[in-house]
Short mmCIF file of C-alpha atoms and ligand atoms in Angstrom, two decimals:
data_model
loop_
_atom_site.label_atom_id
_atom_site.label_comp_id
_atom_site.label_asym_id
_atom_site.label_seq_id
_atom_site.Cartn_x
_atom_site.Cartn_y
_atom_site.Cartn_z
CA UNK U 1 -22.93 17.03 -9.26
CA UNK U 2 -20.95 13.55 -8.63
CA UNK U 3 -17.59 14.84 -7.01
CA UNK U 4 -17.13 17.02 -4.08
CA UNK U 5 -13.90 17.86 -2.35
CA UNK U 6 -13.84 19.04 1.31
CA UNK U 7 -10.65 20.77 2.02
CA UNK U 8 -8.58 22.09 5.17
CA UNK U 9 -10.53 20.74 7.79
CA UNK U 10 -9.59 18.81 11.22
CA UNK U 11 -11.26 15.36 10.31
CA UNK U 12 -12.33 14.02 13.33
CA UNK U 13 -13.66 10.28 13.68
CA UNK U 14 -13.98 7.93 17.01
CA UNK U 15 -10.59 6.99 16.73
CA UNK U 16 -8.78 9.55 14.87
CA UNK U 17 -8.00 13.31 14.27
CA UNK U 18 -6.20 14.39 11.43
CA UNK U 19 -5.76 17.36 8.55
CA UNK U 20 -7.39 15.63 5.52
CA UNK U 21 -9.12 16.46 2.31
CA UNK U 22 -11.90 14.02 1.75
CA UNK U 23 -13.06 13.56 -2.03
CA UNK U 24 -16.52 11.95 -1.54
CA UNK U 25 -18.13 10.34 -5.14
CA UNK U 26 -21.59 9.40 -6.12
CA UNK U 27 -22.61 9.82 -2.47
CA UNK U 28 -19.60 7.74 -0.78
CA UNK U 29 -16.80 8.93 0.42
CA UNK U 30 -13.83 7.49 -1.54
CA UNK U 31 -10.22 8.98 -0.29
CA UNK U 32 -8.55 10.83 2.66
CA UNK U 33 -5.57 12.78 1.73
CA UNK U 34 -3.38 15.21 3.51
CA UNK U 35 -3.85 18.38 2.44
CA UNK U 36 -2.17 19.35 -0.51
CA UNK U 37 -0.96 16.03 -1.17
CA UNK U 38 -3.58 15.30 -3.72
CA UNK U 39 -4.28 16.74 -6.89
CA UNK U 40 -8.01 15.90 -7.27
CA UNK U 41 -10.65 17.68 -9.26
CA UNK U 42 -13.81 17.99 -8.06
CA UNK U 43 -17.56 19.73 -8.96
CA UNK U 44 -17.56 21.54 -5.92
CA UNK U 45 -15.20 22.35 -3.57
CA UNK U 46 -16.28 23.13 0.16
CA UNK U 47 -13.23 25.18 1.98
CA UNK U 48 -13.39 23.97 5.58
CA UNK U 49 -10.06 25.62 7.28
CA UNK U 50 -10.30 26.08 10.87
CA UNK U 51 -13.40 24.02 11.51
CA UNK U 52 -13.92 20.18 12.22
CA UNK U 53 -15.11 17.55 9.46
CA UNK U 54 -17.13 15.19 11.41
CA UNK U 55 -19.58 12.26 10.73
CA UNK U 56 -23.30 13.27 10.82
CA UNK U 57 -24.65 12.52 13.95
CA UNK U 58 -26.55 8.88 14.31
CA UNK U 59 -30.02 9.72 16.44
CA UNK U 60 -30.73 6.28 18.15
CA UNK U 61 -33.55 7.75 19.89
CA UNK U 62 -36.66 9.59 18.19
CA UNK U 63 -40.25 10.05 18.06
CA UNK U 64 -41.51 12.01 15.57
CA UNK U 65 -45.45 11.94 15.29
CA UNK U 66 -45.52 9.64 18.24
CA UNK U 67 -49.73 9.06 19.76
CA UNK U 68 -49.08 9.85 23.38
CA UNK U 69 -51.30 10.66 26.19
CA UNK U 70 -54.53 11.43 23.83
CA UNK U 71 -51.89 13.51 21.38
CA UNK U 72 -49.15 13.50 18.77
CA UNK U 73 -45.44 14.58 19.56
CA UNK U 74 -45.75 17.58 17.30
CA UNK U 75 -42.45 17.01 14.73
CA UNK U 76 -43.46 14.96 11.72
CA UNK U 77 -40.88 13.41 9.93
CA UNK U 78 -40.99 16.42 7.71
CA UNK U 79 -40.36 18.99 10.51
CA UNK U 80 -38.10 16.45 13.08
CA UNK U 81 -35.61 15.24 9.67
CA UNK U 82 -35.46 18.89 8.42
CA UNK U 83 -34.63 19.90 11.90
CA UNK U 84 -32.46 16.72 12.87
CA UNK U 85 -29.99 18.54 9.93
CA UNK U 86 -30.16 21.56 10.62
CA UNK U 87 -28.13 20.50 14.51
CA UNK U 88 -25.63 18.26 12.15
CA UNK U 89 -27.51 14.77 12.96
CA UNK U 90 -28.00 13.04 9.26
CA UNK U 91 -29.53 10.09 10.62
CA UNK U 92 -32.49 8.73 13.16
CA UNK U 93 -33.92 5.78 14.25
CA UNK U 94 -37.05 6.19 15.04
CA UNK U 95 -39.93 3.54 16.71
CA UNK U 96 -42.69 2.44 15.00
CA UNK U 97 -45.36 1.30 17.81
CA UNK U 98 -46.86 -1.69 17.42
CA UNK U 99 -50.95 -0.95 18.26
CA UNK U 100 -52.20 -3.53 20.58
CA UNK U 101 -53.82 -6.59 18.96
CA UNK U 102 -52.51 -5.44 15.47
CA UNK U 103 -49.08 -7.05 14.59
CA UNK U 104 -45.55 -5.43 14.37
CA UNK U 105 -45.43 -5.74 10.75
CA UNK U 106 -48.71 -3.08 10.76
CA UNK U 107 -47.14 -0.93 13.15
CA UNK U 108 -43.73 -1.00 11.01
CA UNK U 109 -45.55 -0.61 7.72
CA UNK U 110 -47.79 2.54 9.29
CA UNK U 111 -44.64 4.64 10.42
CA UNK U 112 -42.89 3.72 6.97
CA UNK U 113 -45.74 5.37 5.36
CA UNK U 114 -45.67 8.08 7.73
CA UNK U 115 -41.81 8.81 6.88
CA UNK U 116 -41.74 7.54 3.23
CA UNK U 117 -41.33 10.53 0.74
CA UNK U 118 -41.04 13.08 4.02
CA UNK U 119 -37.72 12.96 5.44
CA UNK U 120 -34.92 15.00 4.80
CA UNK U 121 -32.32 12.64 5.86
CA UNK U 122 -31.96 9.23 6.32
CA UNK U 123 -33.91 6.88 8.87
CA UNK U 124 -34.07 3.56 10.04
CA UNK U 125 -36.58 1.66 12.90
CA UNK U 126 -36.88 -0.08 16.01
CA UNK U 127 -40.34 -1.68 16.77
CA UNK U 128 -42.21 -0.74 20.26
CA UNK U 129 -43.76 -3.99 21.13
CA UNK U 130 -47.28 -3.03 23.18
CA UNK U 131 -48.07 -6.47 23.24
CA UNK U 132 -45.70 -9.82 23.51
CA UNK U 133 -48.08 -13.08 22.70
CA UNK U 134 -47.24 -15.89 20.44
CA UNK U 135 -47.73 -14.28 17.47
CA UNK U 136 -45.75 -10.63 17.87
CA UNK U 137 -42.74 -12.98 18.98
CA UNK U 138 -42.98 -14.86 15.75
CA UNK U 139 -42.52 -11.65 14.05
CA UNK U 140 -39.43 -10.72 15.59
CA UNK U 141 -37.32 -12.79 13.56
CA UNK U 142 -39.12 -11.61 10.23
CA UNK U 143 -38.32 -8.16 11.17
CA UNK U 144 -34.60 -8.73 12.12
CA UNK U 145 -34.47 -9.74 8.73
CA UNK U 146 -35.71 -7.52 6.69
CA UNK U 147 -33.53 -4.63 8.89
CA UNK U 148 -35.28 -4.13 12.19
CA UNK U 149 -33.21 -5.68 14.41
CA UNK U 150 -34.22 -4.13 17.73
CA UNK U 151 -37.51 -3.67 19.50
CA UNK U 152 -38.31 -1.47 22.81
CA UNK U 153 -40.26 -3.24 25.56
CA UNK U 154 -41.62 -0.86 28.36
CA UNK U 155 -41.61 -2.12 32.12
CA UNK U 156 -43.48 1.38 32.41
CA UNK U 157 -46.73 3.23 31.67
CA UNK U 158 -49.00 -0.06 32.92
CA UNK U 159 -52.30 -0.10 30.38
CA UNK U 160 -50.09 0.80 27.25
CA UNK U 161 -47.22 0.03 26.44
CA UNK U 162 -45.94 -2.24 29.77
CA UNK U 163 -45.21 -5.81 29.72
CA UNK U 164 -44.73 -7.90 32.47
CA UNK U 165 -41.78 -10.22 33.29
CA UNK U 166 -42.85 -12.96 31.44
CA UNK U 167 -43.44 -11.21 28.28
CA UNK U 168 -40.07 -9.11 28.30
CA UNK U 169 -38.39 -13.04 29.44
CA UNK U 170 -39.75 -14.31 25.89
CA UNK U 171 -38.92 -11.30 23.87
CA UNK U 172 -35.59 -11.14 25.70
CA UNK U 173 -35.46 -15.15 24.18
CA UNK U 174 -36.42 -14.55 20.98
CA UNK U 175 -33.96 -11.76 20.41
CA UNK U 176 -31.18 -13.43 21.85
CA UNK U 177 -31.90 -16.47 19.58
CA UNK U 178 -32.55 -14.18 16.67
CA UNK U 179 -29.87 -11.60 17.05
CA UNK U 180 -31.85 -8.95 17.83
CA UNK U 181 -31.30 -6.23 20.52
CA UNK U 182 -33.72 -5.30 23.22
CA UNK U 183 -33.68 -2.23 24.43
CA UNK U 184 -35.41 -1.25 27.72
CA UNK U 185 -37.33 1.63 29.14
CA UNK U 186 -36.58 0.41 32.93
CA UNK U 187 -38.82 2.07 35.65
CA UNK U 188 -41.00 0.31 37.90
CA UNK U 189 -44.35 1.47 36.38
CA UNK U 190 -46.32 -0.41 38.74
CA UNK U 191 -44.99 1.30 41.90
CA UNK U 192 -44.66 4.20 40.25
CA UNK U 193 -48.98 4.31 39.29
CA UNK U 194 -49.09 3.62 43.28
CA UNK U 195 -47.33 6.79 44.04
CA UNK U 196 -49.10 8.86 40.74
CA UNK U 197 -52.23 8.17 42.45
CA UNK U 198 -51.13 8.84 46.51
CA UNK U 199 -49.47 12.27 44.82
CA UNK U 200 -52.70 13.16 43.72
CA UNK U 201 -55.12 12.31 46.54
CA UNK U 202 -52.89 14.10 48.26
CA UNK U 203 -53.25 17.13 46.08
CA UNK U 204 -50.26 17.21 44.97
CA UNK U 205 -50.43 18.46 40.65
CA UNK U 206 -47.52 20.14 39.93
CA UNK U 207 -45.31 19.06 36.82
CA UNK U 208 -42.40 19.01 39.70
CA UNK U 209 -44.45 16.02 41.38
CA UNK U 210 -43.65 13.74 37.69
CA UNK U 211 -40.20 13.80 39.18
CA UNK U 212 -40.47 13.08 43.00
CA UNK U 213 -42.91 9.79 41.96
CA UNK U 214 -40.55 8.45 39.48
CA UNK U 215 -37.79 7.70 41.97
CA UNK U 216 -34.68 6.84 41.28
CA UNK U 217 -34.71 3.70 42.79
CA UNK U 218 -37.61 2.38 40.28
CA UNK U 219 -35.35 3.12 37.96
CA UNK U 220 -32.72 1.37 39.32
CA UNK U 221 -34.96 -1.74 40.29
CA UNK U 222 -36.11 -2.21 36.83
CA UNK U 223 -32.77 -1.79 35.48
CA UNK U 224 -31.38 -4.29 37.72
CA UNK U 225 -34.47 -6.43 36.82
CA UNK U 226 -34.21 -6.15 33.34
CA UNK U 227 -30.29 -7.14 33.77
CA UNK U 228 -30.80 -10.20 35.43
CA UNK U 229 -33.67 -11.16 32.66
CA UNK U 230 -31.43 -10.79 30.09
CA UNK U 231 -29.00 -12.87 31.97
CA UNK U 232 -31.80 -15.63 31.90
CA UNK U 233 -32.68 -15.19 28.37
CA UNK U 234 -28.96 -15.30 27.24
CA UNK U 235 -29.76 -12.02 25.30
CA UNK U 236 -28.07 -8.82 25.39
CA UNK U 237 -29.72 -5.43 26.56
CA UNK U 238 -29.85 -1.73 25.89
CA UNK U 239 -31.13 0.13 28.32
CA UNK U 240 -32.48 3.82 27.17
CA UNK U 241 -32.21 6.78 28.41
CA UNK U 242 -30.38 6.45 31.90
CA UNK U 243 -31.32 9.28 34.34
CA UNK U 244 -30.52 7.96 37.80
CA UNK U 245 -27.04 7.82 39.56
CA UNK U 246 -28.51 3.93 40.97
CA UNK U 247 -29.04 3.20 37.21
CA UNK U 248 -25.94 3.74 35.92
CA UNK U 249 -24.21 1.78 38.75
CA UNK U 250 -26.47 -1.25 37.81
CA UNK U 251 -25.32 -1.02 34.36
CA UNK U 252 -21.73 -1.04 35.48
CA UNK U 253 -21.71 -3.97 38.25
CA UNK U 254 -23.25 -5.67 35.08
CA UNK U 255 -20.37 -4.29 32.56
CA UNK U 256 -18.04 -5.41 34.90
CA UNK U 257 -19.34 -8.84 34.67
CA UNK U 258 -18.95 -9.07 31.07
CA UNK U 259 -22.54 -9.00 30.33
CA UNK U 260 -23.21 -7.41 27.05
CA UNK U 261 -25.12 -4.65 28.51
CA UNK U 262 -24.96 -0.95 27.14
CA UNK U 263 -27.07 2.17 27.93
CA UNK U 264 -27.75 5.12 26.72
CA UNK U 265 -28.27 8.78 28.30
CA UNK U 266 -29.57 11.98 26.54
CA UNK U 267 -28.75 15.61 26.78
CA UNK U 268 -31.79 16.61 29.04
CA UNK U 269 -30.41 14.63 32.02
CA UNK U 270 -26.72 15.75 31.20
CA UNK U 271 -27.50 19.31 31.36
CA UNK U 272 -30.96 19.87 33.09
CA UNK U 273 -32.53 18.56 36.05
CA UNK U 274 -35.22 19.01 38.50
CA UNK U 275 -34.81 22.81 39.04
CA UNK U 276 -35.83 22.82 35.49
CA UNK U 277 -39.09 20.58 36.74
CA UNK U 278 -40.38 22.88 39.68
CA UNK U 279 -40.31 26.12 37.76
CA UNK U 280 -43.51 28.15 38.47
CA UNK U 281 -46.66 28.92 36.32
CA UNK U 282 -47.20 25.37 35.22
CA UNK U 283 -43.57 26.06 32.88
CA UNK U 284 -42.19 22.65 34.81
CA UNK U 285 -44.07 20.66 32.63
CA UNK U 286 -41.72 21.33 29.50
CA UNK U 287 -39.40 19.45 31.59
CA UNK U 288 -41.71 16.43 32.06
CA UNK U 289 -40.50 13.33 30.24
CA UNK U 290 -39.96 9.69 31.63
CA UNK U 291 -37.63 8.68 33.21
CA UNK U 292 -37.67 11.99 34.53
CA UNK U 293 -35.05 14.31 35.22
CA UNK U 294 -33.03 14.14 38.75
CA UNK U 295 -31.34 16.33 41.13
CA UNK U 296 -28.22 17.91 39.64
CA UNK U 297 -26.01 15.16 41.37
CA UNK U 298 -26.53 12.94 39.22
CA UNK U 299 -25.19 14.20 36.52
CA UNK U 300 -21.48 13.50 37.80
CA UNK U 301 -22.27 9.57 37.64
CA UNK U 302 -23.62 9.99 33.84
CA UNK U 303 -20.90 12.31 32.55
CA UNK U 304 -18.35 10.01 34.54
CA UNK U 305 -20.38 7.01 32.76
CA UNK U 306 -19.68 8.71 29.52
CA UNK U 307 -16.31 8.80 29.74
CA UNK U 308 -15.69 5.44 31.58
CA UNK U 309 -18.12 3.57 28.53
CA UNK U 310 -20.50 2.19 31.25
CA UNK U 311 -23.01 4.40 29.25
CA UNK U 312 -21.94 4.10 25.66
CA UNK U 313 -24.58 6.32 23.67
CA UNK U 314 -26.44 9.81 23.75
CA UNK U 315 -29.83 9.96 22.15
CA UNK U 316 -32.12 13.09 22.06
CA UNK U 317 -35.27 10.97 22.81
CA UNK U 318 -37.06 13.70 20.63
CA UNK U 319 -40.36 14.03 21.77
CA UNK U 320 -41.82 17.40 21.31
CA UNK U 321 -44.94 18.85 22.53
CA UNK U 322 -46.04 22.25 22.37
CA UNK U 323 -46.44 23.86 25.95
CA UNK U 324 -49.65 25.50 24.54
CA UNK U 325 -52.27 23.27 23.65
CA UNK U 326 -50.37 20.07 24.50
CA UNK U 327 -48.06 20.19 27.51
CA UNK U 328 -51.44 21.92 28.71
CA UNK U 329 -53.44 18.62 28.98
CA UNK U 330 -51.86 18.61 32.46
CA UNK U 331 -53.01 21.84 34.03
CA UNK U 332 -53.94 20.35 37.63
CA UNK U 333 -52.51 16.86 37.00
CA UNK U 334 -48.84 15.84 36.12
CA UNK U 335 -49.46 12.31 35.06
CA UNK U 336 -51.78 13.85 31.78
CA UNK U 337 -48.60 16.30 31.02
CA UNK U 338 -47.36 14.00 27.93
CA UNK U 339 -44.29 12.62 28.36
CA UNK U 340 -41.08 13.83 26.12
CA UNK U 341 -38.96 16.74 26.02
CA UNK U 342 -37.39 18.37 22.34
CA UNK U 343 -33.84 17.73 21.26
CA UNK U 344 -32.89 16.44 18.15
CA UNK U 345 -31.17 19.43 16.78
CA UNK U 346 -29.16 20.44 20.20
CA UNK U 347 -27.60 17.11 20.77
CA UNK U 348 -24.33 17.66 18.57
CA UNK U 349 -24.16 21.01 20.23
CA UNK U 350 -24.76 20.54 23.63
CA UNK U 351 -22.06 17.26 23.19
CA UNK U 352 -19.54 19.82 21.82
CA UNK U 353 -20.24 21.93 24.43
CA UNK U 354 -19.81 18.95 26.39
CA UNK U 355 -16.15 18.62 25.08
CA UNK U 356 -15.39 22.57 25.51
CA UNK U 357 -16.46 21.93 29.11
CA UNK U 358 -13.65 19.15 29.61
CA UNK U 359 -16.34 16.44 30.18
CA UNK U 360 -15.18 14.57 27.03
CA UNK U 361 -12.82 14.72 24.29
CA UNK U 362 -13.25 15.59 20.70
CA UNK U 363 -13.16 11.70 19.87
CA UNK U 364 -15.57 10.78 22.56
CA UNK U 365 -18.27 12.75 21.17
CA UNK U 366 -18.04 11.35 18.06
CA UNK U 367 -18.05 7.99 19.59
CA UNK U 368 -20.68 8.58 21.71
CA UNK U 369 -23.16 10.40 19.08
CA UNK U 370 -22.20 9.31 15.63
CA UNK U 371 -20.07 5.72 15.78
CA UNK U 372 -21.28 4.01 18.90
CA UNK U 373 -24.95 4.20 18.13
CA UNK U 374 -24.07 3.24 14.32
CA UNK U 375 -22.58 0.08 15.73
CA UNK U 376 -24.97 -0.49 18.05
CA UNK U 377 -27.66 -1.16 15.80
CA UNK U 378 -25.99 -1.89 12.64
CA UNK U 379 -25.21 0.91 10.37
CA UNK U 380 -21.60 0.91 10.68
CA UNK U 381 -19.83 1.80 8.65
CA UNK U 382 -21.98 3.21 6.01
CA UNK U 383 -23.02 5.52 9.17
CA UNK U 384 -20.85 6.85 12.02
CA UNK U 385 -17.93 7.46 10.41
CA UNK U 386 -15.84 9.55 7.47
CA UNK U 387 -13.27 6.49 5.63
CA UNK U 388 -13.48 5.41 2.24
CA UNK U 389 -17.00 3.59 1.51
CA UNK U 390 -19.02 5.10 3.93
CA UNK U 391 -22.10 7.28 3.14
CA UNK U 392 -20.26 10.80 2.90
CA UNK U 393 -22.90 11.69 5.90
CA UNK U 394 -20.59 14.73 6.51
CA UNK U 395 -20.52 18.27 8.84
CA UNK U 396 -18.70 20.87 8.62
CA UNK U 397 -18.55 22.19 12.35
CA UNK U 398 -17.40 25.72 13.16
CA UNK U 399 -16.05 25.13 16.50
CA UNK U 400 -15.19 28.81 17.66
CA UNK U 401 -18.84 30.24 16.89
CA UNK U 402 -20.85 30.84 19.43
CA UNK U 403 -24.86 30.44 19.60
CA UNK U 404 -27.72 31.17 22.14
CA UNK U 405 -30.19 28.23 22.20
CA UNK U 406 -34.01 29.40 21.50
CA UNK U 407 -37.37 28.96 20.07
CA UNK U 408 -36.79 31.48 18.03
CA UNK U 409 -34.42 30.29 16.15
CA UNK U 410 -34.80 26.50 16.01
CA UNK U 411 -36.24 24.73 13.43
CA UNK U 412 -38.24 21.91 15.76
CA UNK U 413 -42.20 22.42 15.34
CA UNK U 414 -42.41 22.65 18.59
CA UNK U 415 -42.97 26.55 20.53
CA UNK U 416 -40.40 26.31 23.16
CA UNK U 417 -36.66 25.03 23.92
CA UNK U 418 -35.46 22.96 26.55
CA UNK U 419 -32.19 24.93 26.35
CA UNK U 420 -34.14 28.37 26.26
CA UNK U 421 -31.06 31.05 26.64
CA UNK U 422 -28.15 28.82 26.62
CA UNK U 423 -25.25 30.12 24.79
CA UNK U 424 -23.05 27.18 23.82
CA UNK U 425 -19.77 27.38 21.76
CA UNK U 426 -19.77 25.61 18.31
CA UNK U 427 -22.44 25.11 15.07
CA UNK U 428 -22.93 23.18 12.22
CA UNK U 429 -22.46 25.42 9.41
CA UNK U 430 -22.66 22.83 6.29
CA UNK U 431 -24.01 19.20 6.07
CA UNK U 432 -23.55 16.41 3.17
CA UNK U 433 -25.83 13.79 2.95
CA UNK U 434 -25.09 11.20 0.84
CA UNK U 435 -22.90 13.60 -0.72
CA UNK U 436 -25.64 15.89 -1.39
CA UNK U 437 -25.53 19.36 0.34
CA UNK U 438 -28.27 19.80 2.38
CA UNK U 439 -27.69 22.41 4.83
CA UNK U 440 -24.88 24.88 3.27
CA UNK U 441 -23.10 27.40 5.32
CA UNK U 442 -26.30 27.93 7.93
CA UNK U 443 -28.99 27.45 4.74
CA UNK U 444 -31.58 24.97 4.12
CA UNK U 445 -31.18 23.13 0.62
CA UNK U 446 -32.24 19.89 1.31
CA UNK U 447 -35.94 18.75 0.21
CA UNK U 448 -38.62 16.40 2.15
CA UNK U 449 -38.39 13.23 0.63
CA UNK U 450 -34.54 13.31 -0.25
CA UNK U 451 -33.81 11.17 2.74
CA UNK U 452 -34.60 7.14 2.75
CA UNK U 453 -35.03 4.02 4.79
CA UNK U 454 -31.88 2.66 5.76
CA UNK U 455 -32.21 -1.28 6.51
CA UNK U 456 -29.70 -2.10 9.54
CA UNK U 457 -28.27 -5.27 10.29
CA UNK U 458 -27.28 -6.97 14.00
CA UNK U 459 -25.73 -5.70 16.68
CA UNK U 460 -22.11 -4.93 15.97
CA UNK U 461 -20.50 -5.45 19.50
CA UNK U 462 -22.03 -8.83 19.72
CA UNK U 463 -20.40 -12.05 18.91
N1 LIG L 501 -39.35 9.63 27.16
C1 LIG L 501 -40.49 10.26 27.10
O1 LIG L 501 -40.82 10.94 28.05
N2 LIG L 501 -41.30 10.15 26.03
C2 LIG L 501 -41.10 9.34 24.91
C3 LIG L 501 -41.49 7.92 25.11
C4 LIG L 501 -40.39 7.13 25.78
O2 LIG L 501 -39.28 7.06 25.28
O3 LIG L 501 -40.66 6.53 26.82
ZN1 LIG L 502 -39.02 5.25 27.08
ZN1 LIG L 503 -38.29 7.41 23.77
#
C-alpha cells in the first residue's frame, strides 16, 4: 500500500490549525488540501472527523535498557518503541553511554546493536560522555558527522558518569567548534554525595529523603555553572530535565541575554511532585529519579516557562524500573533506589491534558513535544511536523475520549504507572509511521524491527 488519504481532521502543526486532507505517498507526506477540494484516490482511506491530525511526537529524552545502579531500566527498545507508539510518540532519541576507558564510537556502536532490527519506530542518538580526555573529544567531531550531533555530560552522580569543570569546559569547546549541542544534567553532585551520606548517618532512608538532598539550589548552581561555561566555551547549551523554580530562572536571566540556551522539562515534574516522593510503604521510591521532583510550587515557574519559551521542550526521560525487584534495591537506603521514573507513552497525553487544563494551547504542545525537539537536534522537517516532504509520522488524536492512566493497561514493561488513576481527556487512536499504519484505531500492527536509525544533523536554532 503506497497512497493513503487522511480525511476530515483538524490538522494541527506548531504554527497552524486547519481542516485538511493530507495524501501521504511512499511514506512522505505529499499535499494538504481542504476538504473536499481534492479529488485524490488513495489505497486506504483513514476517516478522521472530529479528531486532531497531529505530528508524531519527537522523544528527546529516553533510556531504554539503560545499566544503572547495578541494573537495567527494564524497556528494551522492543518494549519502550512499541510502547513509545502506542502514546502517539513515533520518534526517540535515545543515549548511548560511552563505558569509561572505551571510546564513544563503542558505546554508539553497542546501543545501535541493541536497537537495530528491534524498534518499532524510528530512533536517533545522543552520546553520554563518562569520560572527557583527549581522545573522546577527538571523537566528537566524527560523531557530529556521521549524525550524532549532541552528547550529555553529567555534573552529577560523582564515580560514573560526572565530569568536572574542566572536562565539561573542553567538551563545551569542542562542540561549539564542531556544531554540536551539549546538553547538561546540572546538579551539584558533589554537595549533593555530602548530604546522601549526612542523610544516612543520620538514619534517614526513606525514598522521600532522594528529594530533600537534591536541593533545589544544586540544581540551580550547576545550571548557572554550566551557563557561564558555555559562555566561556562560546558553545550553546541544553539543559535537561528542569525541576527547580531557581533553575528555570537561571535559564531565563540567560535567555534574556541572548545566550543560546534552551531547556527542557518532563511530565513528572509538571504534574507530580514530592507528595508523590513521601508516600508510605517504601511506594516513594517509584517517584525517585534525578533531578528529583519538588514541592508543588514549582510547577507554576515550569508551566509559566512553557508558555513564555524559557523552557522550550518536554521529554519523558523514560527510565523504567520495576518497583519489585528493582526499585527494591533501595529498601533502607534511597541513594541505591535507581534513578528514573516511566513515561514515554503518557507524554502526548498528559501535554493534551495540559492544553484542556488552559496551561497551553493546541499549537504549543505540538511545539513543545513534536517540532521544538525536532529542531533542536536536527530532524526537522522530516520530523515534527505534517507539510509536504516530511516523514508522514502522523496521529490521529481523539480529543473528547477520556482515559484512566494504569499499569494495567499500558504497554511499558515496567509493573507500575507514575500516573496510577489519572483520568485525562484525549487518546491516540491511529498512528502512521512513515506512512505505514502502526497502531490503528487503539490496535497494535506495527512489527519490531520496522522502525530505523534516523541520522540528525546540527542544531537548527543555531546560526
Ligand atoms: N533521570 C533519571 O533519574 N534517570 C535517568 C538518567 C538521567 O537522565 O540522569
Ligand atoms: Zn540526567
Ligand atoms: Zn535521562
Amino acid at each position: 500500500m503506497t497512497r493513503t488519504l487522511i480525511t476530515g481532521g483538524l490538522v494541527i502543526t506548531a504554527a497552524d490549525e486547519l481542516h485538511a486532507d493530507v495524501l501521504i505517498e511512499h511514506g512522505r507526506v505529499v499535499a494538504l488540501a481542504a476538504p473536499e477540494t481534492q479529488e485524490w484516490t488513495a489505497d486506504r482511506v483513514i476517516d478522521a472527523s472530529q479528531k486532531y491530525v497531529i505530528p508524531g511526537g519527537v522523544d528527546a529524552h529516553t533510556h531504554m535498557e539503560l545499566p544503572f545502579g547495578g541494573t537495567f531500566a527494564s524497556d528494551t527498545f522492543e518494549t519502550g518503541t512499541r510502547a513509545a507508539a502506542w502514546g502517539g510518540t513515533t520518534t526517540i532519541v535515545d543515549f548511548a553511554v560511552q563505558v569509561k576507558g572505551e571510546s564513544l564510537h563503542a558505546g554508539l556502536n553497542a546501543w545501535m546493536e541493541k536497537a537495530d532490527g528491534n524498534c518499532a519506530i524510528d530512533y536517533a542518538f545522543h552520546v553520554i560522555m563518562s569520560d572527557v580526555n583527549e581522545t573522546t573529544l577527538r571523537e566528537m567531531p566524527k560523531l557530529i558527522e556521521h549524525g550524532v550531533s549532541s552528547f550529555k555530560l553529567f555534573m552529577a552522580y560523582p564515580g560514573v558518569f560526572f565530569s568536572d569543570d574542566g572536562q565539561i569546559l573542553r567538551a563545551m569547546q569542542v562542540a561549539g567548534d564542531a556544531g554540536g549541542l551539549i546538553m547538561m544534567h546540572a546538579e551539584n553532585g558533589i554537595a549533593i554525595d555530602v548530604l546522601v551520606e549526612q542523610a544516612l548517618a543520620r538514619g534517614e532512608t526513606d525514598p522521600r529523603y532522594h528529594g530533600e538532598v537534591r536541593k533545589a539550589l544544586l540544581e540551580a548552581e550547576a545550571t548557572h555553572r554550566a551557563i557561564q561555561l558555555a559562555r566561556v566555551a562560546g558553545a550553546p547549551l541544553y539543559v535537561v530535565h528542569v525541576s527547580a523554580q531557581e533553575a528555570v530562572a537561571e535559564l531565563a536571566a540567560a535567555r534574556d541575554m541572548g545566550l543560546p540556551v534552551f531547556g527542557e522539562t518532563c511530565p513528572q515534574y509538571l504534574f507530580l511532585s514530592t507528595d508523590n516522593l513521601a508516600e508510605p510503604d517504601f511506594e516513594g521510591a517509584k517517584y525517585v529519579c534525578s533531578t528529583p521532583l519538588r514541592p508543588k510550587e514549582h510547577q507554576a515557574a515550569l508551566w509559566r516557562g512553557l508558555r513564555t519559551n524559557d523552557l522550550q521542550v518536554v521529554s519523558t526521560d523514560h527510565c523504567p524500573f520495576c518497583f519489585v525487584g528493582q526499585k527494591d534495591l533501595g529498601r533502607g537506603d534511597f541513594s541505591k533506589i535507581p534513578n528514573g521514573l516511566p513515561g514515554v507513552e503518557n507524554r502526548m497525553d498528559l501535554l493534551h491534558q495540559a492544553v484542556v487544563d488552559g496551561h497551553i494551547s493546541r499549537r504549543r504542545w505540538i511545539e513543545i513535544a513534536c517540532a521544538t525537539p525536532a529542531r533542536m537536534f536536527g530532524l526537522y522537517p522530516q520530523k515534527g511536523t505534517i507539510a509536504p516532504g516530511a516523514d508522514a509520522d502522523v496521529v490521529i488524536y481523539d480529543p473528547h475520549a477520556t482515559q484512566t492512566l494504569s499499569a494495567e493497561t499500558h504497554h511499558m514493561n515496567v509493573d507500575y504507572s507514575a500516573y496510577e488513576g489519572k483520568t485525562v481527556t484525549g487518546q491516540v487512536e491511529t498512528v502512521l509511521s512513515r506512512g505505514e499504519v502502526v497502531i490503528d484505531q487503539r490496535k497494535y500492527v506495527g512489527h519490531a524491527g520496522r522502525g530505523v536509525f534516523v541520522p540528525r544533523g546540527l542544531c537548527q536554532y543555531l546560526g
